[in-house]
Tab-separated table of C-alpha atoms in Angstrom:
chain	number	residue	atom	x	y	z
A	162	MET	CA	-2.251	-9.877	-20.742
A	163	VAL	CA	1.549	-9.927	-20.463
A	164	MET	CA	3.595	-7.062	-21.891
A	165	LYS	CA	7.161	-7.329	-23.041
A	166	PHE	CA	9.593	-4.906	-24.588
A	167	THR	CA	11.771	-7.418	-26.414
A	168	ARG	CA	15.470	-7.408	-25.790
A	169	ARG	CA	16.295	-7.385	-29.488
A	170	THR	CA	14.197	-4.261	-30.051
A	171	ALA	CA	15.600	-2.611	-26.978
A	172	LEU	CA	19.187	-3.287	-27.944
A	173	ALA	CA	18.573	-1.822	-31.364
A	174	LEU	CA	17.114	1.321	-29.833
A	175	SER	CA	19.977	1.503	-27.347
A	176	ALA	CA	22.433	1.454	-30.213
A	177	LEU	CA	20.614	4.381	-31.834
A	178	ALA	CA	20.612	6.258	-28.537
A	179	LEU	CA	24.323	5.667	-28.106
A	180	ALA	CA	25.032	7.335	-31.407
A	181	SER	CA	23.618	10.598	-30.076
A	182	ALA	CA	25.107	10.300	-26.586
A	183	THR	CA	27.110	13.497	-26.984
A	184	MET	CA	23.847	15.420	-27.188
A	185	LEU	CA	22.712	14.280	-23.728
A	186	THR	CA	22.682	16.630	-20.757
A	187	PRO	CA	25.990	17.179	-18.905
A	188	GLY	CA	24.610	15.387	-15.857
A	189	HIS	CA	24.054	12.133	-17.748
A	190	ALA	CA	25.785	9.186	-16.070
A	191	GLU	CA	26.855	5.901	-17.567
A	192	MET	CA	24.314	3.116	-17.344
A	193	LEU	CA	24.813	0.652	-14.500
A	194	ASP	CA	26.342	-2.682	-15.463
A	195	VAL	CA	23.268	-4.688	-14.458
A	196	GLU	CA	23.708	-8.369	-13.615
A	197	LYS	CA	20.266	-9.319	-14.981
A	198	ASP	CA	18.615	-7.244	-17.672
A	199	GLU	CA	15.461	-9.256	-18.454
A	200	LEU	CA	13.053	-9.139	-15.540
A	201	LYS	CA	9.471	-10.163	-14.771
A	202	PHE	CA	7.554	-8.179	-12.146
A	203	GLY	CA	4.155	-9.049	-10.685
A	204	PHE	CA	1.313	-6.834	-9.526
A	205	ILE	CA	-2.312	-6.897	-8.371
A	206	LYS	CA	-4.898	-4.859	-10.287
A	207	LEU	CA	-4.995	-1.787	-8.074
A	208	THR	CA	-4.284	1.849	-8.872
A	209	ASP	CA	-1.294	1.871	-6.531
A	210	MET	CA	0.623	-0.395	-8.899
A	211	ALA	CA	0.986	2.815	-10.936
A	212	PRO	CA	4.763	3.285	-10.451
A	213	LEU	CA	5.356	-0.013	-12.264
A	214	ALA	CA	3.067	0.899	-15.146
A	215	ILE	CA	4.582	4.369	-15.503
A	216	ALA	CA	8.190	3.120	-15.299
A	217	TYR	CA	7.294	0.732	-18.118
A	218	GLU	CA	5.261	3.108	-20.287
A	219	LYS	CA	7.643	6.084	-19.936
A	220	GLY	CA	10.726	4.037	-20.695
A	221	TYR	CA	12.373	4.481	-17.284
A	222	PHE	CA	13.179	0.779	-17.026
A	223	GLU	CA	14.784	0.834	-20.479
A	224	ASP	CA	16.783	3.945	-19.536
A	225	GLU	CA	18.420	1.738	-16.903
A	226	GLY	CA	19.078	-1.123	-19.322
A	227	LEU	CA	16.215	-3.228	-17.953
A	228	PHE	CA	13.795	-5.068	-20.228
A	229	VAL	CA	10.761	-5.742	-18.122
A	230	THR	CA	7.662	-7.913	-18.354
A	231	LEU	CA	4.742	-6.864	-16.151
A	232	GLU	CA	2.317	-9.609	-15.207
A	233	PRO	CA	-0.909	-9.355	-13.155
A	234	GLN	CA	-1.287	-12.015	-10.450
A	235	ALA	CA	-4.397	-13.818	-9.234
A	236	ASN	CA	-4.005	-12.872	-5.574
A	237	TRP	CA	-1.448	-11.785	-2.989
A	238	LYS	CA	-0.476	-15.308	-1.938
A	239	VAL	CA	0.272	-16.408	-5.503
A	240	LEU	CA	2.253	-13.209	-6.037
A	241	LEU	CA	4.409	-13.771	-2.937
A	242	ASP	CA	4.950	-17.449	-3.688
A	243	ARG	CA	6.117	-16.663	-7.207
A	244	VAL	CA	8.638	-14.096	-5.953
A	245	ILE	CA	9.977	-16.661	-3.477
A	246	THR	CA	10.364	-19.352	-6.163
A	247	GLY	CA	11.978	-16.919	-8.597
A	248	GLU	CA	9.181	-17.086	-11.177
A	249	LEU	CA	8.897	-13.349	-10.542
A	250	ASP	CA	11.972	-11.206	-9.952
A	251	GLY	CA	10.017	-8.763	-7.800
A	252	ALA	CA	6.523	-7.447	-7.229
A	253	HIS	CA	4.132	-4.771	-6.029
A	254	MET	CA	3.474	-6.074	-2.494
A	255	LEU	CA	1.464	-5.458	0.604
A	256	ALA	CA	3.877	-3.817	3.038
A	257	GLY	CA	3.144	-6.539	5.558
A	258	GLN	CA	4.204	-9.338	3.216
A	259	PRO	CA	8.011	-8.932	3.357
A	260	LEU	CA	7.840	-8.480	7.127
A	261	ALA	CA	5.547	-11.446	7.758
A	262	ALA	CA	7.556	-13.744	5.476
A	263	THR	CA	10.833	-12.725	7.087
A	264	ILE	CA	9.565	-13.474	10.625
A	265	GLY	CA	7.860	-16.662	9.429
A	266	PHE	CA	4.176	-15.764	9.774
A	267	GLY	CA	2.545	-17.794	7.020
A	268	THR	CA	5.290	-18.356	4.462
A	269	LYS	CA	8.922	-18.273	5.598
A	270	ALA	CA	11.345	-16.409	3.301
A	271	HIS	CA	13.622	-13.381	3.588
A	272	ILE	CA	11.883	-10.706	1.522
A	273	VAL	CA	13.172	-7.128	1.453
A	274	THR	CA	12.238	-3.764	0.015
A	275	PRO	CA	14.340	-0.797	-1.125
A	276	PHE	CA	11.266	1.184	-2.239
A	277	SER	CA	7.923	2.178	-0.715
A	278	MET	CA	5.364	2.602	-3.467
A	279	ASP	CA	2.859	5.078	-2.022
A	280	LEU	CA	0.944	6.647	0.857
A	281	ASN	CA	-2.807	6.329	1.521
A	282	GLY	CA	-5.071	4.944	-1.239
A	283	ASN	CA	-7.571	2.753	0.643
A	284	GLY	CA	-11.126	3.105	1.881
A	285	ILE	CA	-13.770	1.288	3.916
A	286	THR	CA	-17.103	0.642	2.212
A	287	VAL	CA	-20.344	-0.668	3.732
A	288	SER	CA	-23.461	-2.082	2.099
A	289	ASN	CA	-26.465	0.131	1.426
A	290	GLU	CA	-28.368	-1.612	4.245
A	291	VAL	CA	-25.600	-0.930	6.761
A	292	TRP	CA	-25.266	2.670	5.575
A	293	GLU	CA	-28.971	3.328	6.121
A	294	LEU	CA	-28.665	1.913	9.638
A	295	MET	CA	-25.584	4.064	10.345
A	296	LYS	CA	-27.023	7.369	9.120
A	297	PRO	CA	-29.239	8.147	12.147
A	298	HIS	CA	-26.117	7.994	14.329
A	299	LEU	CA	-24.041	10.409	12.225
A	300	GLU	CA	-23.480	14.120	12.643
A	301	HIS	CA	-24.642	16.113	9.611
A	302	GLY	CA	-23.476	19.496	8.409
A	303	PRO	CA	-25.577	22.491	7.288
A	304	ASP	CA	-25.669	21.013	3.778
A	305	GLY	CA	-27.277	17.860	5.122
A	306	LYS	CA	-24.242	15.727	4.327
A	307	PRO	CA	-22.430	13.599	6.919
A	308	VAL	CA	-19.529	15.234	8.732
A	309	HIS	CA	-16.239	13.453	8.023
A	310	PRO	CA	-14.324	11.599	9.254
A	311	ILE	CA	-17.016	9.089	10.122
A	312	LYS	CA	-16.015	7.178	13.216
A	313	ALA	CA	-16.726	3.516	13.870
A	314	ASP	CA	-18.901	4.478	16.849
A	315	ALA	CA	-21.802	4.794	14.396
A	316	LEU	CA	-21.094	1.330	13.003
A	317	LYS	CA	-21.022	-0.150	16.517
A	318	LYS	CA	-24.749	0.552	16.828
A	319	VAL	CA	-25.296	-1.540	13.697
A	320	VAL	CA	-22.987	-4.351	14.822
A	321	ASP	CA	-24.821	-4.470	18.175
A	322	LYS	CA	-28.160	-4.615	16.346
A	323	PHE	CA	-26.949	-7.522	14.203
A	324	LYS	CA	-25.679	-9.324	17.309
A	325	ALA	CA	-29.028	-8.854	19.101
A	326	GLU	CA	-30.756	-10.400	16.086
A	327	GLY	CA	-28.325	-13.331	16.020
A	328	ARG	CA	-26.794	-12.176	12.736
A	329	PRO	CA	-23.014	-12.242	12.162
A	330	PHE	CA	-21.453	-9.003	10.933
A	331	ASN	CA	-19.001	-9.909	8.151
A	332	MET	CA	-16.364	-7.686	6.579
A	333	GLY	CA	-13.818	-8.327	3.841
A	334	MET	CA	-10.144	-7.387	3.697
A	335	VAL	CA	-7.602	-8.453	1.118
A	336	PHE	CA	-5.024	-10.505	3.059
A	337	PRO	CA	-4.139	-11.268	6.699
A	338	VAL	CA	-0.985	-9.109	6.598
A	339	SER	CA	-2.437	-6.363	4.401
A	340	THR	CA	-2.628	-2.715	5.339
A	341	HIS	CA	-6.351	-3.108	4.742
A	342	ASN	CA	-6.664	-5.700	7.509
A	343	TYR	CA	-4.791	-3.493	9.975
A	344	GLU	CA	-6.555	-0.270	8.931
A	345	LEU	CA	-9.962	-1.901	9.164
A	346	ARG	CA	-9.082	-3.345	12.577
A	347	TYR	CA	-7.727	0.032	13.702
A	348	TRP	CA	-10.914	1.851	12.700
A	349	LEU	CA	-13.223	-0.773	14.192
A	350	ALA	CA	-11.297	-0.886	17.477
A	351	SER	CA	-11.329	2.929	17.707
A	352	GLY	CA	-15.131	2.683	17.857
A	353	GLY	CA	-15.216	-0.131	20.406
A	354	ILE	CA	-15.793	-2.937	17.886
A	355	HIS	CA	-13.482	-5.886	18.550
A	356	PRO	CA	-12.131	-7.250	15.229
A	357	GLY	CA	-10.792	-10.488	16.766
A	358	PHE	CA	-7.429	-12.028	17.571
A	359	TYR	CA	-5.138	-14.531	15.870
A	360	SER	CA	-3.301	-17.225	17.811
A	361	ALA	CA	-0.755	-19.913	17.063
A	362	SER	CA	-3.567	-22.482	16.886
A	363	ASP	CA	-6.273	-20.318	15.287
A	364	VAL	CA	-5.284	-18.212	12.285
A	365	SER	CA	-8.840	-17.154	11.432
A	366	GLY	CA	-8.295	-13.834	13.198
A	367	GLN	CA	-11.792	-14.087	14.666
A	368	ILE	CA	-11.111	-15.010	18.314
A	369	GLY	CA	-13.436	-12.859	20.441
A	370	ALA	CA	-14.566	-10.837	17.406
A	371	ASP	CA	-17.597	-8.548	17.213
A	372	ALA	CA	-17.041	-8.182	13.458
A	373	LEU	CA	-15.837	-11.214	11.497
A	374	LEU	CA	-13.076	-10.309	9.022
A	375	SER	CA	-12.181	-12.612	6.131
A	376	VAL	CA	-10.118	-12.487	2.931
A	377	THR	CA	-11.587	-11.414	-0.416
A	378	PRO	CA	-9.358	-10.546	-3.428
A	379	PRO	CA	-9.606	-6.821	-4.297
A	380	PRO	CA	-11.372	-7.047	-7.693
A	381	GLN	CA	-14.005	-9.374	-6.176
A	382	MET	CA	-14.974	-7.032	-3.335
A	383	PRO	CA	-17.925	-5.275	-5.030
A	384	ALA	CA	-19.488	-8.515	-6.284
A	385	THR	CA	-19.075	-10.166	-2.874
A	386	LEU	CA	-20.746	-7.180	-1.207
A	387	GLU	CA	-23.569	-7.198	-3.766
A	388	ALA	CA	-24.129	-10.917	-3.135
A	389	GLY	CA	-24.605	-10.203	0.568
A	390	THR	CA	-21.728	-12.428	1.641
A	391	ILE	CA	-20.090	-9.489	3.417
A	392	ASP	CA	-21.549	-6.329	4.962
A	393	GLY	CA	-18.576	-4.133	4.167
A	394	TYR	CA	-14.913	-4.192	3.222
A	395	CYS	CA	-11.590	-2.378	3.260
A	396	VAL	CA	-9.780	-2.247	-0.088
A	397	GLY	CA	-7.671	-0.082	-2.369
A	398	GLU	CA	-8.912	1.758	-5.394
A	399	PRO	CA	-10.712	1.523	-7.698
A	400	TRP	CA	-12.850	-0.982	-5.793
A	401	ASN	CA	-14.449	1.452	-3.308
A	402	GLN	CA	-15.460	3.802	-6.107
A	403	ALA	CA	-16.743	0.808	-8.078
A	404	ALA	CA	-19.317	0.233	-5.319
A	405	VAL	CA	-20.472	3.850	-5.678
A	406	PHE	CA	-20.809	3.572	-9.454
A	407	LYS	CA	-22.692	0.273	-9.151
A	408	GLY	CA	-24.945	1.716	-6.444
A	409	ILE	CA	-24.304	-1.237	-4.137
A	410	GLY	CA	-22.418	0.398	-1.266
A	411	VAL	CA	-21.098	3.559	0.339
A	412	PRO	CA	-17.463	4.311	1.237
A	413	VAL	CA	-17.568	5.733	4.760
A	414	ILE	CA	-13.923	6.623	5.408
A	415	THR	CA	-10.548	6.738	3.644
A	416	ASP	CA	-7.332	5.567	5.225
A	417	TYR	CA	-6.074	9.158	4.926
A	418	GLU	CA	-8.719	9.952	7.558
A	419	ILE	CA	-7.723	6.946	9.693
A	420	TRP	CA	-4.017	7.817	9.667
A	421	LYS	CA	-2.920	10.850	7.640
A	422	ASN	CA	-0.293	9.894	5.042
A	423	ASN	CA	0.040	6.299	6.159
A	424	PRO	CA	2.423	3.954	4.283
A	425	GLU	CA	0.832	1.578	1.797
A	426	LYS	CA	2.492	-0.835	-0.707
A	427	VAL	CA	6.179	-1.672	-1.218
A	428	PHE	CA	8.212	-3.211	-4.002
A	429	GLY	CA	9.371	-6.605	-2.738
A	430	LEU	CA	12.346	-8.754	-3.729
A	431	THR	CA	14.087	-11.714	-2.159
A	432	LYS	CA	17.179	-10.873	-0.119
A	433	GLU	CA	19.044	-13.325	-2.356
A	434	PHE	CA	18.080	-11.351	-5.479
A	435	THR	CA	19.406	-8.080	-4.053
A	436	GLU	CA	22.674	-9.732	-3.005
A	437	GLU	CA	23.232	-11.467	-6.345
A	438	ASN	CA	22.062	-8.480	-8.412
A	439	PRO	CA	23.081	-5.277	-6.596
A	440	ASN	CA	23.312	-3.131	-9.730
A	441	THR	CA	20.013	-4.472	-11.059
A	442	THR	CA	18.383	-3.631	-7.716
A	443	LEU	CA	19.779	-0.102	-7.905
A	444	ALA	CA	18.639	0.295	-11.502
A	445	LEU	CA	15.045	-0.807	-10.867
A	446	THR	CA	14.882	1.436	-7.789
A	447	LYS	CA	16.014	4.395	-9.901
A	448	ALA	CA	13.309	3.677	-12.478
A	449	LEU	CA	10.596	3.437	-9.825
A	450	ILE	CA	11.675	6.686	-8.152
A	451	ARG	CA	11.410	8.480	-11.499
A	452	ALA	CA	7.955	6.989	-12.086
A	453	ALA	CA	6.766	8.121	-8.646
A	454	LYS	CA	7.997	11.642	-9.333
A	455	TRP	CA	6.143	11.735	-12.671
A	456	LEU	CA	2.917	10.706	-10.950
A	457	ASP	CA	3.016	13.580	-8.427
A	458	GLU	CA	4.854	16.364	-10.224
A	459	ASN	CA	3.269	19.717	-11.054
A	460	ASP	CA	0.433	19.195	-8.564
A	461	ASN	CA	-0.669	15.878	-10.069
A	462	ALA	CA	-0.798	17.312	-13.596
A	463	ASN	CA	0.009	13.898	-15.076
A	464	ARG	CA	-2.765	12.041	-13.276
A	465	PRO	CA	-5.292	12.158	-16.157
A	466	GLU	CA	-2.725	10.432	-18.386
A	467	ALA	CA	-1.992	7.954	-15.584
A	468	VAL	CA	-5.712	7.179	-15.358
A	469	GLU	CA	-5.833	6.409	-19.085
A	470	ILE	CA	-2.855	4.062	-18.742
A	471	LEU	CA	-4.185	2.279	-15.650
A	472	ALA	CA	-7.621	1.785	-17.192
A	473	ARG	CA	-6.101	-0.498	-19.852
A	474	SER	CA	-6.889	-4.182	-19.468
A	475	GLU	CA	-3.239	-5.111	-18.983
A	476	TYR	CA	-3.057	-2.969	-15.832
A	477	VAL	CA	-6.116	-2.310	-13.617
A	478	GLY	CA	-8.751	-2.801	-16.294
A	479	ALA	CA	-11.464	-0.666	-14.666
A	480	ASP	CA	-13.390	2.197	-16.245
A	481	ALA	CA	-11.294	5.339	-16.476
A	482	GLU	CA	-14.102	7.335	-14.869
A	483	VAL	CA	-14.043	5.065	-11.817
A	484	ILE	CA	-10.251	5.286	-11.475
A	485	ALA	CA	-10.297	9.069	-11.950
A	486	ASN	CA	-12.791	9.461	-9.118
A	487	SER	CA	-9.994	8.965	-6.584
A	488	MET	CA	-6.786	9.185	-8.624
A	489	THR	CA	-7.240	12.816	-9.636
A	490	GLY	CA	-7.670	14.355	-6.191
A	491	THR	CA	-11.297	13.668	-5.315
A	492	PHE	CA	-13.176	10.903	-3.549
A	493	GLU	CA	-16.887	10.132	-3.792
A	494	TYR	CA	-18.602	8.837	-0.663
A	495	GLU	CA	-22.375	8.519	-0.908
A	496	LYS	CA	-23.512	8.900	-4.531
A	497	GLY	CA	-23.200	12.587	-5.419
A	498	ASP	CA	-21.123	13.418	-2.340
A	499	LYS	CA	-17.777	13.997	-4.051
A	500	ARG	CA	-15.159	15.777	-1.967
A	501	GLU	CA	-11.673	17.143	-2.521
A	502	VAL	CA	-9.033	14.703	-1.235
A	503	PRO	CA	-5.844	15.847	-3.011
A	504	ASP	CA	-3.644	13.431	-1.072
A	505	PHE	CA	-5.802	10.331	-1.467
A	506	ASN	CA	-2.997	8.849	-3.597
A	507	VAL	CA	0.541	10.051	-2.885
A	508	PHE	CA	3.457	8.538	-4.773
A	509	TYR	CA	6.329	11.013	-4.250
A	510	ARG	CA	5.426	13.911	-1.956
A	511	TYR	CA	6.287	13.746	1.741
A	512	TYR	CA	9.190	11.353	1.008
A	513	ALA	CA	6.573	8.741	0.141
A	514	THR	CA	9.011	6.377	-1.566
A	515	TYR	CA	11.623	6.258	1.208
A	516	PRO	CA	11.454	2.905	3.078
A	517	TYR	CA	11.215	4.140	6.676
A	518	TYR	CA	11.954	1.721	9.509
A	519	SER	CA	9.125	3.349	11.453
A	520	ASP	CA	6.659	2.230	8.769
A	521	ALA	CA	7.880	-1.346	9.157
A	522	VAL	CA	7.615	-1.104	12.942
A	523	TRP	CA	3.979	0.027	12.691
A	524	TYR	CA	3.081	-3.073	10.670
A	525	LEU	CA	4.931	-5.284	13.132
A	526	SER	CA	3.145	-3.566	16.039
A	527	GLN	CA	-0.215	-4.397	14.460
A	528	MET	CA	0.853	-8.017	13.974
A	529	ARG	CA	1.630	-8.131	17.681
A	530	ARG	CA	-1.543	-6.223	18.635
A	531	TRP	CA	-3.784	-8.804	16.973
A	532	GLY	CA	-1.808	-11.949	17.829
A	533	GLN	CA	-0.084	-12.734	14.524
A	534	ILE	CA	3.069	-12.278	16.600
A	535	SER	CA	1.974	-14.424	19.504
A	536	ASP	CA	4.491	-13.444	22.176
A	537	ALA	CA	5.965	-10.217	23.495
A	538	LYS	CA	8.902	-8.637	21.668
A	539	SER	CA	11.355	-5.993	22.829
A	540	ASP	CA	11.614	-2.592	21.176
A	541	GLU	CA	15.057	-3.720	19.958
A	542	TRP	CA	13.486	-6.696	18.188
A	543	PHE	CA	11.093	-4.408	16.294
A	544	ASP	CA	14.007	-2.218	15.197
A	545	GLU	CA	16.226	-5.136	14.158
A	546	THR	CA	13.433	-6.771	12.170
A	547	ALA	CA	12.632	-3.508	10.389
A	548	ARG	CA	16.298	-3.066	9.450
A	549	SER	CA	16.500	-6.607	8.071
A	550	VAL	CA	13.631	-5.943	5.632
A	551	TYR	CA	13.670	-2.227	4.735
A	552	LEU	CA	16.747	-1.125	2.769
A	553	PRO	CA	17.032	2.683	2.756
A	554	ASP	CA	20.744	2.573	1.927
A	555	ILE	CA	19.951	1.165	-1.518
A	556	TYR	CA	17.186	3.726	-1.951
A	557	LEU	CA	19.433	6.680	-1.109
A	558	LYS	CA	22.208	5.391	-3.361
A	559	ALA	CA	19.727	5.224	-6.250
A	560	ALA	CA	18.412	8.685	-5.354
A	561	ARG	CA	21.936	10.147	-5.301
A	562	MET	CA	22.566	8.810	-8.804
A	563	LEU	CA	19.315	10.355	-10.047
A	564	VAL	CA	20.233	13.728	-8.519
A	565	GLU	CA	23.613	13.623	-10.258
A	566	GLU	CA	21.904	12.730	-13.537
A	567	GLY	CA	19.559	15.698	-13.199
A	568	HIS	CA	16.334	13.674	-12.994
A	569	VAL	CA	15.349	14.664	-9.452
A	570	ALA	CA	16.091	17.441	-6.959
A	571	GLU	CA	18.349	17.178	-3.922
A	572	ALA	CA	15.508	18.418	-1.705
A	573	ASP	CA	13.287	15.490	-2.681
A	574	PHE	CA	14.995	13.067	-0.284
A	575	PRO	CA	15.549	12.826	3.505
A	576	TRP	CA	19.336	12.485	3.388
A	577	GLU	CA	19.895	13.109	7.105
A	578	THR	CA	17.185	10.789	8.483
A	579	ASP	CA	18.003	7.979	10.897
A	580	GLY	CA	15.345	5.913	9.138
A	581	TYR	CA	12.508	6.904	11.466
A	582	ARG	CA	9.796	9.430	10.733
A	583	ALA	CA	9.024	11.999	13.395
A	584	PRO	CA	6.243	10.642	15.645
A	585	THR	CA	2.787	10.893	14.080
A	586	PRO	CA	0.789	13.371	16.194
A	587	ALA	CA	-2.432	12.269	17.857
A	588	ALA	CA	-4.419	14.692	15.687
A	589	ASP	CA	-3.449	12.747	12.557
A	590	ILE	CA	-4.839	9.383	13.759
A	591	ILE	CA	-8.533	8.496	14.105
A	592	ASP	CA	-8.333	7.336	17.737
A	593	GLY	CA	-6.317	10.347	18.893
A	594	ILE	CA	-3.335	8.231	19.941
A	595	ALA	CA	0.117	9.327	18.718
A	596	TYR	CA	2.507	6.835	17.130
A	597	ASP	CA	6.275	6.774	17.736
A	598	GLY	CA	8.094	4.042	15.814
A	599	LYS	CA	10.964	4.103	18.301
A	600	ALA	CA	8.674	3.045	21.178
A	601	PRO	CA	6.395	0.294	19.834
A	602	ASN	CA	5.629	-1.323	23.182
A	603	ALA	CA	4.615	1.981	24.755
A	604	TYR	CA	2.407	2.535	21.703
A	605	LEU	CA	0.769	-0.882	22.115
A	606	ASP	CA	0.194	-0.179	25.814
A	607	SER	CA	-1.665	3.014	24.887
A	608	LEU	CA	-4.246	1.223	22.703
A	609	THR	CA	-7.487	0.223	24.413
A	610	ILE	CA	-8.223	-2.932	22.409
A	611	GLY	CA	-5.400	-5.327	21.540
A	612	LEU	CA	-2.658	-7.456	23.051
A	613	LYS	CA	0.035	-5.766	25.107
A	614	GLY	CA	2.903	-6.844	27.312
A	615	ASP	CA	2.939	-10.624	27.776
A	616	GLU	CA	-0.716	-11.112	26.853
A	617	VAL	CA	-1.618	-14.046	24.604
A	618	ALA	CA	-4.826	-14.357	22.590
A	619	GLY	CA	-7.258	-16.689	24.325
A	620	GLY	CA	-4.857	-17.181	27.228
């Protein structure tokens, strides 16, 4: 279903609002003179599209003079292609998509982002058969429940068993440049399971693989698992919790446990759009920042309302109970094993919406690690590429306007940052290896499995 707040209606309401302008707060600023006021944004049916839904439902887009249509897309490739052709003005994107397009992996186009949409939000689920085979290799607590985080070492025993029986071990992820692909690969590799390489001549990503990873669209993950086509998958919510509710699989780890407060989606636009429509870009960034704040404010007090909105067919279209299982601060692993995970979805805390260069560099490092970037790159190249795609200057300009308007607090933004997060400590990453975005090649050298230096997949 496509939603539209018609321009005629909006203009009429704007006229009414103008009549009472003198009653607005002293901090109210004049609306930006946007170059394009009717916009169409795309998204995939996942809970982390929430900032778009909230900006629409709470009127934040209209506050900026933007009349927006939100339209679900069939898959990530269609979504990206439609942004490139201009059929969509922007979209909820995998963080790897703007980077991959800009460097020419897959589709070639200069895509940028002034806004990171969230932190965390994904999980890895295995079939019931695989879970039963993993359980004897897990540590259990006094309550009889598995001790978390569950490491991939336990899965390696299962993968080795499959291999000895001549059975392939298949896992699904949502797109070759998705966080899910890289998180799944990271977790597997941390347990000694090789997830395979890409090369210029073989884009399957399965060169030398112990576990065979392939693409499955997010909403189709549970059905594909149930059919036995895959033995597990990495996906965003609500599709891990859907497996629990259906009784067809068990989520074994969240990405919060793989890398605490890792970056997830971004809002992507063409570079051309931002150059031709600078005020429009600022305005939509302002609206999305306000939506992110609403989602996290007062210790997630608004999440139950967000769940009701996202459950509607025009957004995620999953049962509210399934969405609430992760969106409201909990996460259910094995049926009945529900645990507190207050930061499973983060939209505003910890400067979640700031587009850090170090986040971009991590994605690029994983592209290099697995051969999507086939040759060695200097640390300077990683930095320059990150700066060509992530646009924190636009973000901070939008944030400054919101502070002056009284919508957000000064302390909510990292004004003095150089664009790089402080290095992630080893304790916050599943393999115990720290990450410093300013030293990507040293980081790659520290990883046991993966390309480093001048190495080439298959060469």
